[in-house]
């Protein structure tokens, strides 16, 4: 019963924050609304009987990824006109098409995969015997051990690849670690637009 | 309810303690008049002062984000107190995933700091907020990794379970490296000296809080002291046995007082460090986290794992 009340209180907040996130003109506002949305998703995990995923959702998305998002948006500043310009030809129509495709795909996946077609969901109190964390560990380290390890290797490779691409390469020497007086001679990066909520930042 | 009440008042106690301990360590006594003995009523006077101050929102500021930020910083620390055990039966909630929940929730407050810094429309605030975010991300990793070693030894994520597992000996004796890493990383998470670049007054005035006045500023201060109580409490549970007393006389005193005493002692230690160490430089701070603390914490986890398997 309490689950239902929580769900019906949180669900409108979730949808409203998602819609507002898309409609918000300001990139920082969008990011903040996305954090609200992630929180409501976390609460959904909680009322579905998976406290572990609840915490993972908070620590990974709200705590780490969104902080990095905000960090980058605030550090670089986003020009509002720039972010609204469409760069890909026919972006709008493509987005609509792909969006519709996604909806169909998710609906199919829910119907076939999770098994609304084969009667209700499995009993969570039985699945979670001995605790939710233990249940997850049982599945992850027994049935899905190999995919789990492969995924972790994939993530490490991706992280190292991103680092390699992110490095500035000018000649053979590493310019980032060069002494300061050498760097002073180079032309600096483009001046960034002033960060801050209002345009009238001094 | 008792636990909640305690934690709504404890941060003020810690704030008062900071004033007095620092005053005596630095031989500058500060306000000693209010109330009589050692100026005990100064805290009340400060509270009244904060309420009376004008609530200023800068013209260029984003007023919604600006106003919400203090609450976003404050709420996580209150939410933590729900799971911290103050006695074998004295806790509000015994979550299966207690320690994981606590670490996740503390990560939220950095969003509040970013909000405050950005919404102030002030370059010093923004630099302070960005410094705080970089610092909190860097030091969250050693904090979590140090806790993982304890969790491995205790075999449970529940804070009550971890306290119970330390019935025979405290984990500070088996995990001294973990304790060191945890305390250092907590200091950085709290942006307390020597890790207080985000509010370095000689460089960026008061960082993300520069534009705040009155009650909103008081909220940030309360969040800082609440954070000290929170991290002291977590460290007490993880490494100092929580509500478990020392042998022989342990049973004479209830667990609540043991726990409070440990929290108080750790909070004193944190304040002590402020009077002892100078501020690090920004690059030194980042280097220390990534080059020293994180590899050390990973090695700690590995050793704990090997020993655990061997002992079994």
Coordinates of C-alpha atoms in Angstrom, one line a residue:
Chain A
X1 CA 0.0 0.0 0.0
X2 CA 2.7 2.4 1.0
X3 CA 4.5 1.4 -2.2
X4 CA 1.5 2.6 -4.2
X5 CA 1.3 5.9 -2.5
X6 CA 5.1 6.5 -3.0
X7 CA 4.8 5.4 -6.6
X8 CA 1.9 7.8 -7.4
X9 CA 3.6 10.7 -5.7
X10 CA 6.9 10.1 -7.4
X11 CA 5.8 9.1 -10.8
X12 CA 4.3 12.5 -11.8
X13 CA 7.5 14.2 -10.5
X14 CA 9.5 11.8 -12.6
X15 CA 7.7 12.6 -15.8
X16 CA 7.4 16.3 -15.1
X17 CA 11.2 16.5 -14.4
X18 CA 11.9 14.6 -17.6
X19 CA 9.7 16.9 -19.7
X20 CA 11.0 20.0 -18.0
X21 CA 14.6 18.8 -18.6
X22 CA 14.0 18.7 -22.3
X23 CA 12.1 22.0 -22.4
X24 CA 14.6 23.9 -20.2
X25 CA 16.5 26.6 -22.1
X26 CA 19.5 26.6 -19.8
X27 CA 21.9 23.7 -19.9
X28 CA 22.5 23.8 -16.2
X29 CA 18.8 23.7 -15.4
X30 CA 18.5 20.7 -17.7
X31 CA 21.3 18.9 -15.9
X32 CA 19.7 19.6 -12.4
X33 CA 16.3 18.4 -13.6
X34 CA 18.0 15.3 -14.9
X35 CA 19.4 14.7 -11.4
X36 CA 15.8 15.0 -10.0
X37 CA 14.7 12.4 -12.6
X38 CA 17.5 10.0 -11.7
X39 CA 16.4 10.3 -8.1
X40 CA 12.9 9.4 -8.9
X41 CA 14.2 6.4 -10.9
X42 CA 16.2 5.4 -7.8
X43 CA 13.0 5.5 -5.7
X44 CA 11.3 3.3 -8.2
X45 CA 14.1 0.7 -7.8
X46 CA 13.5 0.9 -4.0
X47 CA 9.8 0.3 -4.2
X48 CA 10.4 -2.6 -6.6
X49 CA 12.3 -4.3 -3.8
X50 CA 15.9 -3.7 -5.0
X51 CA 17.6 -1.4 -2.5
X52 CA 21.0 -2.2 -4.0
X53 CA 20.0 -0.8 -7.4
X54 CA 18.5 2.2 -5.6
X55 CA 21.9 3.0 -4.1
X56 CA 23.8 2.2 -7.4
X57 CA 21.5 4.6 -9.3
X58 CA 22.3 7.4 -6.8
X59 CA 26.0 6.9 -6.5
X60 CA 26.7 6.3 -10.2
X61 CA 24.3 8.6 -11.9
X62 CA 23.3 11.3 -9.5
X63 CA 26.6 11.3 -7.6
X64 CA 29.3 10.7 -10.2
X65 CA 28.1 11.1 -13.8
X66 CA 25.9 14.2 -13.2
X67 CA 28.6 15.9 -11.1
X68 CA 30.9 15.4 -14.1
X69 CA 28.2 16.7 -16.5
X70 CA 27.7 19.8 -14.3
X71 CA 31.4 20.2 -13.9
X72 CA 32.0 20.4 -17.7
X73 CA 28.9 22.6 -18.4
X74 CA 29.9 25.0 -15.7
X75 CA 33.6 25.0 -16.6
X76 CA 33.2 25.6 -20.3
X77 CA 30.0 27.5 -20.2
X78 CA 27.4 26.8 -22.9
X79 CA 26.3 29.3 -25.4
X80 CA 22.5 29.0 -25.6
X81 CA 22.2 29.8 -29.3
X82 CA 25.0 27.4 -30.1
X83 CA 23.3 24.4 -28.3
X84 CA 20.0 24.9 -30.1
X85 CA 21.4 24.8 -33.6
X86 CA 20.8 21.5 -35.4
X87 CA 24.0 20.1 -36.9
X88 CA 22.9 16.9 -38.6
X89 CA 20.8 17.1 -41.8
X90 CA 17.1 16.3 -41.1
X91 CA 17.9 15.8 -37.4
X92 CA 14.4 16.4 -36.3
X93 CA 12.8 13.8 -38.5
X94 CA 15.5 11.3 -37.7
X95 CA 15.0 11.9 -34.0
X96 CA 11.3 11.3 -34.3
X97 CA 11.8 8.1 -36.3
X98 CA 14.4 6.7 -34.0
X99 CA 12.4 7.7 -30.9
X100 CA 9.3 5.8 -32.2
X101 CA 11.6 2.8 -33.0
X102 CA 12.9 2.9 -29.4
X103 CA 9.4 2.9 -28.0
X104 CA 8.4 -0.1 -30.1
X105 CA 11.6 -1.9 -29.2
X106 CA 11.1 -1.4 -25.4
X107 CA 7.5 -2.4 -25.6
X108 CA 8.5 -5.6 -27.5
X109 CA 11.3 -6.3 -25.0
X110 CA 9.0 -5.9 -22.1
X111 CA 6.4 -8.1 -23.7
X112 CA 8.7 -10.9 -24.7
X113 CA 11.6 -10.7 -22.3
X114 CA 10.3 -9.8 -18.8
X115 CA 7.4 -12.0 -19.4
X116 CA 4.1 -10.2 -19.0
X117 CA 3.2 -12.7 -21.7
X118 CA 3.9 -15.6 -19.3
X119 CA 2.0 -14.5 -16.2
X120 CA 3.2 -12.2 -13.5
X121 CA 6.7 -11.3 -12.4
X122 CA 8.6 -13.8 -10.2
X123 CA 8.1 -13.5 -6.5
X124 CA 10.6 -11.0 -5.2
X125 CA 10.7 -12.3 -1.6
X126 CA 11.8 -15.6 -3.0
X127 CA 14.3 -14.2 -5.4
X128 CA 15.7 -12.0 -2.6
X129 CA 16.2 -14.7 0.0
X130 CA 19.2 -14.0 2.2
X131 CA 19.2 -10.4 1.2
X132 CA 19.0 -8.3 -2.0
X133 CA 22.8 -7.9 -2.2
X134 CA 23.4 -11.6 -1.8
X135 CA 20.8 -12.4 -4.5
X136 CA 22.5 -10.0 -6.9
X137 CA 25.9 -11.5 -6.2
X138 CA 24.5 -15.0 -6.7
X139 CA 23.3 -14.1 -10.2
X140 CA 26.2 -12.0 -11.1
X141 CA 29.0 -14.3 -10.0
X142 CA 27.4 -17.6 -11.0
X143 CA 25.1 -17.4 -14.0
X144 CA 26.6 -14.2 -15.5
X145 CA 30.2 -14.4 -14.4
X146 CA 31.7 -14.4 -17.9
X147 CA 29.7 -11.5 -19.3
X148 CA 30.3 -9.6 -16.1
X149 CA 34.1 -9.9 -16.5
X150 CA 34.0 -9.2 -20.2
X151 CA 32.0 -6.0 -19.5
X152 CA 34.5 -4.9 -16.9
X153 CA 37.4 -5.4 -19.4
X154 CA 35.5 -3.5 -22.0
X155 CA 35.0 -0.6 -19.6
X156 CA 38.6 -0.5 -18.7
X157 CA 39.7 -0.5 -22.4
X158 CA 37.1 2.2 -23.1
X159 CA 38.4 4.3 -20.3
X160 CA 42.1 4.0 -21.4
X161 CA 41.1 4.7 -25.0
X162 CA 39.3 7.8 -23.9
X163 CA 42.3 9.0 -22.0
X164 CA 44.5 8.4 -25.0
X165 CA 42.3 10.4 -27.3
X166 CA 41.9 13.1 -24.7
X167 CA 45.7 13.7 -24.6
X168 CA 47.0 16.7 -26.5
X169 CA 49.7 15.6 -28.9
X170 CA 51.9 18.3 -30.3
X171 CA 55.1 16.8 -31.6
X172 CA 56.6 14.0 -29.4
X173 CA 56.8 16.0 -26.2
X174 CA 54.0 16.1 -23.7
X175 CA 52.9 19.7 -23.6
X176 CA 50.6 19.4 -20.7
X177 CA 53.4 18.5 -18.3
X178 CA 55.8 21.0 -19.8
X179 CA 57.2 23.7 -17.4
X180 CA 55.0 26.7 -17.1
X181 CA 57.2 29.2 -18.8
X182 CA 57.2 27.1 -22.0
X183 CA 53.5 27.0 -22.0
X184 CA 53.2 30.7 -21.6
X185 CA 54.5 31.3 -25.1
X186 CA 51.8 29.2 -26.8
X187 CA 48.6 30.9 -27.8
X188 CA 46.1 30.0 -25.1
X189 CA 42.7 28.3 -25.8
X190 CA 39.8 30.3 -27.2
X191 CA 38.3 32.5 -24.5
X192 CA 35.2 30.8 -23.2
X193 CA 31.9 32.5 -22.8
X194 CA 31.4 33.8 -19.3
X195 CA 29.9 31.1 -17.1
X196 CA 26.9 31.9 -14.8
X197 CA 23.2 31.9 -15.1
X198 CA 22.6 35.4 -16.5
X199 CA 24.0 36.9 -19.7
X200 CA 24.9 40.1 -17.9
X201 CA 27.9 38.6 -16.1
X202 CA 30.5 41.2 -15.7
Chain B
X1 CA 13.3 10.0 17.2
X2 CA 16.0 10.3 19.9
X3 CA 18.6 9.6 17.3
X4 CA 17.2 12.3 15.0
X5 CA 17.0 14.8 17.8
X6 CA 20.6 14.1 18.8
X7 CA 21.8 14.7 15.3
X8 CA 19.9 17.9 14.9
X9 CA 21.6 19.3 17.9
X10 CA 25.0 17.6 17.7
X11 CA 26.3 19.8 14.7
X12 CA 25.8 22.9 16.9
X13 CA 27.7 21.2 19.7
X14 CA 30.5 20.5 17.2
X15 CA 30.4 24.0 16.0
X16 CA 30.8 25.3 19.5
X17 CA 33.6 22.8 20.1
X18 CA 35.4 24.1 17.0
X19 CA 35.3 27.6 18.3
X20 CA 36.6 26.8 21.7
X21 CA 39.2 24.1 20.8
X22 CA 40.7 26.3 18.1
X23 CA 40.6 29.3 20.4
X24 CA 42.6 27.4 23.0
X25 CA 45.0 25.8 20.5
X26 CA 45.8 29.2 19.0
X27 CA 45.8 31.2 22.2
X28 CA 43.3 33.7 20.9
X29 CA 40.3 33.2 23.1
X30 CA 37.7 35.1 21.1
X31 CA 34.3 35.9 22.6
X32 CA 34.3 34.9 26.2
X33 CA 31.6 37.2 27.6
X34 CA 28.2 35.8 26.4
X35 CA 26.5 33.8 29.1
X36 CA 29.3 33.7 31.6
X37 CA 31.5 30.6 31.7
X38 CA 33.7 30.5 28.6
X39 CA 31.1 32.4 26.6
X40 CA 28.8 29.4 26.2
X41 CA 25.9 31.5 25.0
X42 CA 27.9 32.7 22.0
X43 CA 26.3 30.0 19.9
X44 CA 22.8 31.4 20.7
X45 CA 24.0 34.9 19.9
X46 CA 25.4 33.7 16.6
X47 CA 22.1 32.0 15.7
X48 CA 20.1 35.2 16.5
X49 CA 22.6 37.2 14.4
X50 CA 22.2 34.9 11.4
X51 CA 18.4 35.2 11.5
X52 CA 18.6 39.0 11.7
X53 CA 20.9 39.4 8.7
X54 CA 19.5 40.6 5.4
X55 CA 18.9 37.8 3.0
X56 CA 20.7 39.0 -0.2
X57 CA 20.3 37.3 -3.5
X58 CA 22.7 38.9 -6.1
X59 CA 21.1 40.5 -9.1
X60 CA 22.8 38.3 -11.7
X61 CA 22.1 35.1 -9.6
X62 CA 19.8 32.4 -10.6
X63 CA 17.5 32.8 -7.6
X64 CA 15.9 29.3 -7.6
X65 CA 19.1 27.4 -7.8
X66 CA 20.7 29.9 -5.4
X67 CA 18.0 29.3 -2.8
X68 CA 17.8 25.5 -3.2
X69 CA 21.5 25.0 -2.9
X70 CA 21.9 25.2 0.9
X71 CA 19.1 22.6 1.3
X72 CA 20.7 20.2 -1.2
X73 CA 24.0 20.4 0.8
X74 CA 22.3 19.9 4.1
X75 CA 19.8 17.1 3.4
X76 CA 22.2 14.3 2.6
X77 CA 23.9 14.6 6.0
X78 CA 20.5 14.4 7.8
X79 CA 19.5 11.4 5.6
X80 CA 22.7 9.5 6.7
X81 CA 21.7 9.7 10.4
X82 CA 18.7 7.4 9.7
X83 CA 21.0 4.3 9.4
X84 CA 23.8 5.0 11.9
X85 CA 23.4 2.7 14.9
X86 CA 23.8 4.2 18.4
X87 CA 23.3 1.1 20.3
X88 CA 22.5 -2.6 19.8
X89 CA 18.8 -1.6 19.4
X90 CA 19.1 2.1 19.1
X91 CA 18.8 2.9 15.4
X92 CA 16.2 4.3 13.1
X93 CA 16.7 1.9 10.2
X94 CA 18.9 -1.2 9.8
X95 CA 19.4 -1.3 6.0
X96 CA 21.0 -4.3 4.5
X97 CA 23.2 -2.0 2.4
X98 CA 23.8 0.5 5.2
X99 CA 27.4 1.6 4.4
X100 CA 26.8 1.7 0.7
X101 CA 23.8 3.9 1.2
X102 CA 25.7 6.2 3.4
X103 CA 28.6 6.6 0.9
X104 CA 26.1 7.2 -1.9
X105 CA 24.2 9.9 -0.1
X106 CA 27.2 11.8 1.0
X107 CA 28.1 12.1 -2.7
X108 CA 25.0 14.2 -3.2
X109 CA 26.1 17.2 -1.3
X110 CA 28.6 18.1 -3.9
X111 CA 25.7 18.9 -6.3
X112 CA 24.5 21.5 -3.8
X113 CA 28.0 23.1 -3.8
X114 CA 28.1 23.2 -7.6
X115 CA 24.6 24.7 -7.6
X116 CA 25.7 27.3 -5.1
X117 CA 28.8 28.2 -7.0
X118 CA 27.2 28.4 -10.4
X119 CA 24.0 30.3 -9.3
X120 CA 26.0 33.0 -7.5
X121 CA 27.2 34.3 -10.9
X122 CA 30.5 35.1 -9.4
X123 CA 33.8 33.8 -10.7
X124 CA 35.3 33.1 -7.3
X125 CA 32.2 31.1 -6.4
X126 CA 32.4 29.2 -9.6
X127 CA 36.1 28.4 -9.2
X128 CA 35.4 27.3 -5.6
X129 CA 32.6 25.0 -6.6
X130 CA 34.6 23.5 -9.4
X131 CA 37.5 22.9 -7.0
X132 CA 35.1 21.3 -4.5
X133 CA 33.6 19.0 -7.2
X134 CA 37.1 17.9 -8.4
X135 CA 38.2 17.3 -4.9
X136 CA 35.1 15.4 -3.8
X137 CA 35.2 13.1 -6.9
X138 CA 38.9 12.4 -6.3
X139 CA 38.5 11.6 -2.6
X140 CA 35.3 9.6 -2.9
X141 CA 37.2 6.7 -4.4
X142 CA 39.7 6.1 -1.5
X143 CA 36.8 6.6 0.9
X144 CA 34.8 3.9 -0.7
X145 CA 37.8 1.6 -1.2
X146 CA 38.8 1.9 2.4
X147 CA 35.3 1.0 3.5
X148 CA 35.3 -2.0 1.1
X149 CA 38.2 -3.6 3.1
X150 CA 36.2 -3.3 6.3
X151 CA 33.1 -4.7 4.6
X152 CA 35.1 -7.7 3.4
X153 CA 36.4 -8.4 6.9
X154 CA 33.0 -8.0 8.5
X155 CA 31.2 -9.9 5.8
X156 CA 28.2 -7.5 5.8
X157 CA 27.2 -4.1 4.5
X158 CA 24.9 -3.4 7.4
X159 CA 26.2 -0.8 9.8
X160 CA 24.7 -2.7 12.7
X161 CA 26.3 -5.9 11.4
X162 CA 29.7 -4.2 11.1
X163 CA 29.4 -3.0 14.7
X164 CA 28.4 -6.5 15.9
X165 CA 31.3 -8.0 14.0
X166 CA 33.7 -5.9 16.1
X167 CA 32.6 -7.6 19.4
X168 CA 36.1 -9.0 20.1
X169 CA 38.3 -6.4 18.6
X170 CA 38.0 -3.1 16.8
X171 CA 38.9 -3.0 13.2
X172 CA 41.4 -0.2 13.7
X173 CA 43.8 -2.9 14.9
X174 CA 43.3 -5.0 11.8
X175 CA 42.8 -2.2 9.3
X176 CA 45.1 0.7 10.4
X177 CA 45.9 1.6 6.8
X178 CA 42.2 1.6 6.0
X179 CA 41.5 3.9 9.0
X180 CA 44.2 6.3 7.9
X181 CA 42.9 6.4 4.3
X182 CA 39.3 6.9 5.5
X183 CA 40.1 9.7 7.9
X184 CA 42.2 11.6 5.2
X185 CA 39.5 11.1 2.6
X186 CA 36.8 12.2 5.0
X187 CA 38.7 15.4 5.7
X188 CA 38.9 16.1 2.0
X189 CA 35.2 15.2 1.5
X190 CA 34.3 17.7 4.2
X191 CA 36.7 20.2 2.6
X192 CA 38.3 20.7 6.0
X193 CA 41.8 21.9 6.4
X194 CA 44.4 20.9 5.2
X195 CA 42.1 20.1 2.2
X196 CA 40.1 23.4 2.1
X197 CA 41.1 24.8 -1.3
X198 CA 37.5 25.2 -2.3
X199 CA 37.1 27.9 0.3
X200 CA 40.7 29.2 0.3
X201 CA 40.1 32.7 1.6
X202 CA 43.4 34.1 0.3
X203 CA 42.7 33.0 -3.2
X204 CA 38.9 32.9 -3.8
X205 CA 37.3 34.7 -0.9
X206 CA 35.0 31.9 0.4
X207 CA 34.5 29.8 -2.6
X208 CA 31.0 28.7 -3.4
X209 CA 29.6 30.4 -0.3
X210 CA 30.9 33.9 -1.1
X211 CA 27.6 35.4 -2.0
X212 CA 25.6 33.8 0.8
X213 CA 24.3 35.7 3.8
X214 CA 22.1 35.2 6.8
X215 CA 20.2 31.9 7.3
X216 CA 21.4 30.4 4.0
X217 CA 25.0 30.8 5.0
X218 CA 24.1 29.4 8.4
X219 CA 22.8 26.3 6.6
X220 CA 26.1 25.8 4.9
X221 CA 27.9 26.1 8.2
X222 CA 25.5 23.6 9.8
X223 CA 26.0 21.3 6.9
X224 CA 29.7 21.4 7.5
X225 CA 29.4 20.6 11.2
X226 CA 26.7 18.0 10.4
X227 CA 29.2 16.5 8.0
X228 CA 31.9 16.3 10.7
X229 CA 29.4 14.4 12.9
X230 CA 28.4 12.2 10.1
X231 CA 31.9 11.2 9.0
X232 CA 33.0 10.8 12.6
X233 CA 30.0 8.5 13.2
X234 CA 30.7 6.4 10.1
X235 CA 34.4 6.1 11.0
X236 CA 33.5 5.1 14.5
X237 CA 31.2 2.4 13.2
X238 CA 33.7 1.1 10.7
X239 CA 36.9 1.2 12.7
X240 CA 36.2 1.9 16.3
X241 CA 33.6 -0.6 17.0
X242 CA 30.6 1.7 17.0
X243 CA 28.6 1.2 20.2
X244 CA 30.9 -1.6 21.4
X245 CA 32.8 -0.6 24.6
X246 CA 36.3 -1.6 25.5
X247 CA 36.7 -4.9 27.4
X248 CA 36.1 -5.3 31.1
X249 CA 34.4 -2.0 31.8
X250 CA 32.5 -2.0 28.5
X251 CA 29.3 -3.2 29.9
X252 CA 29.1 -0.7 32.7
X253 CA 28.4 2.2 30.3
X254 CA 25.5 2.0 27.7
X255 CA 26.4 1.8 24.0
X256 CA 25.0 5.2 23.3
X257 CA 27.6 6.9 25.4
X258 CA 30.4 4.8 23.9
X259 CA 29.3 5.8 20.4
X260 CA 28.8 9.5 21.3
X261 CA 32.2 9.5 23.0
X262 CA 33.9 8.1 19.9
X263 CA 32.2 10.6 17.6
X264 CA 33.2 13.4 19.9
X265 CA 36.8 12.2 20.0
X266 CA 37.0 11.9 16.2
X267 CA 35.4 15.3 15.8
X268 CA 38.0 16.8 18.2
X269 CA 40.7 15.2 16.1
X270 CA 39.3 16.7 12.9
X271 CA 39.2 20.1 14.5
X272 CA 42.7 19.6 15.8
X273 CA 44.1 19.0 12.3
X274 CA 42.7 22.4 11.3
X275 CA 44.9 24.1 13.8
X276 CA 47.9 22.0 12.9
X277 CA 48.4 21.7 9.1
X278 CA 48.6 24.4 6.4
X279 CA 46.6 24.2 3.3
X280 CA 47.7 22.0 0.4
X281 CA 48.0 23.3 -3.1
X282 CA 45.4 22.2 -5.6
X283 CA 47.7 20.0 -7.7
X284 CA 49.3 18.5 -4.6
X285 CA 45.8 17.6 -3.4
X286 CA 44.8 15.8 -6.6
X287 CA 48.2 14.0 -6.9
X288 CA 47.9 12.8 -3.3
X289 CA 44.5 11.2 -4.0
X290 CA 45.3 9.6 -7.3
X291 CA 48.9 8.6 -6.8
X292 CA 49.0 7.8 -3.1
X293 CA 45.6 7.1 -1.5
X294 CA 43.9 5.1 -4.3
X295 CA 46.7 2.6 -5.0
X296 CA 47.2 2.2 -1.2
X297 CA 43.5 1.5 -0.7
X298 CA 43.5 -1.0 -3.6
X299 CA 46.5 -2.8 -2.0
X300 CA 44.7 -2.8 1.3
X301 CA 41.7 -4.5 -0.3
X302 CA 44.0 -7.1 -1.9
X303 CA 45.8 -7.9 1.4
X304 CA 42.4 -8.1 3.2
X305 CA 41.1 -10.5 0.6
X306 CA 44.2 -12.8 0.7
X307 CA 44.3 -12.8 4.6
X308 CA 40.6 -13.5 4.8
X309 CA 40.9 -16.5 2.5
X310 CA 44.0 -17.8 4.3
X311 CA 42.5 -17.5 7.8
X312 CA 39.4 -19.2 6.7

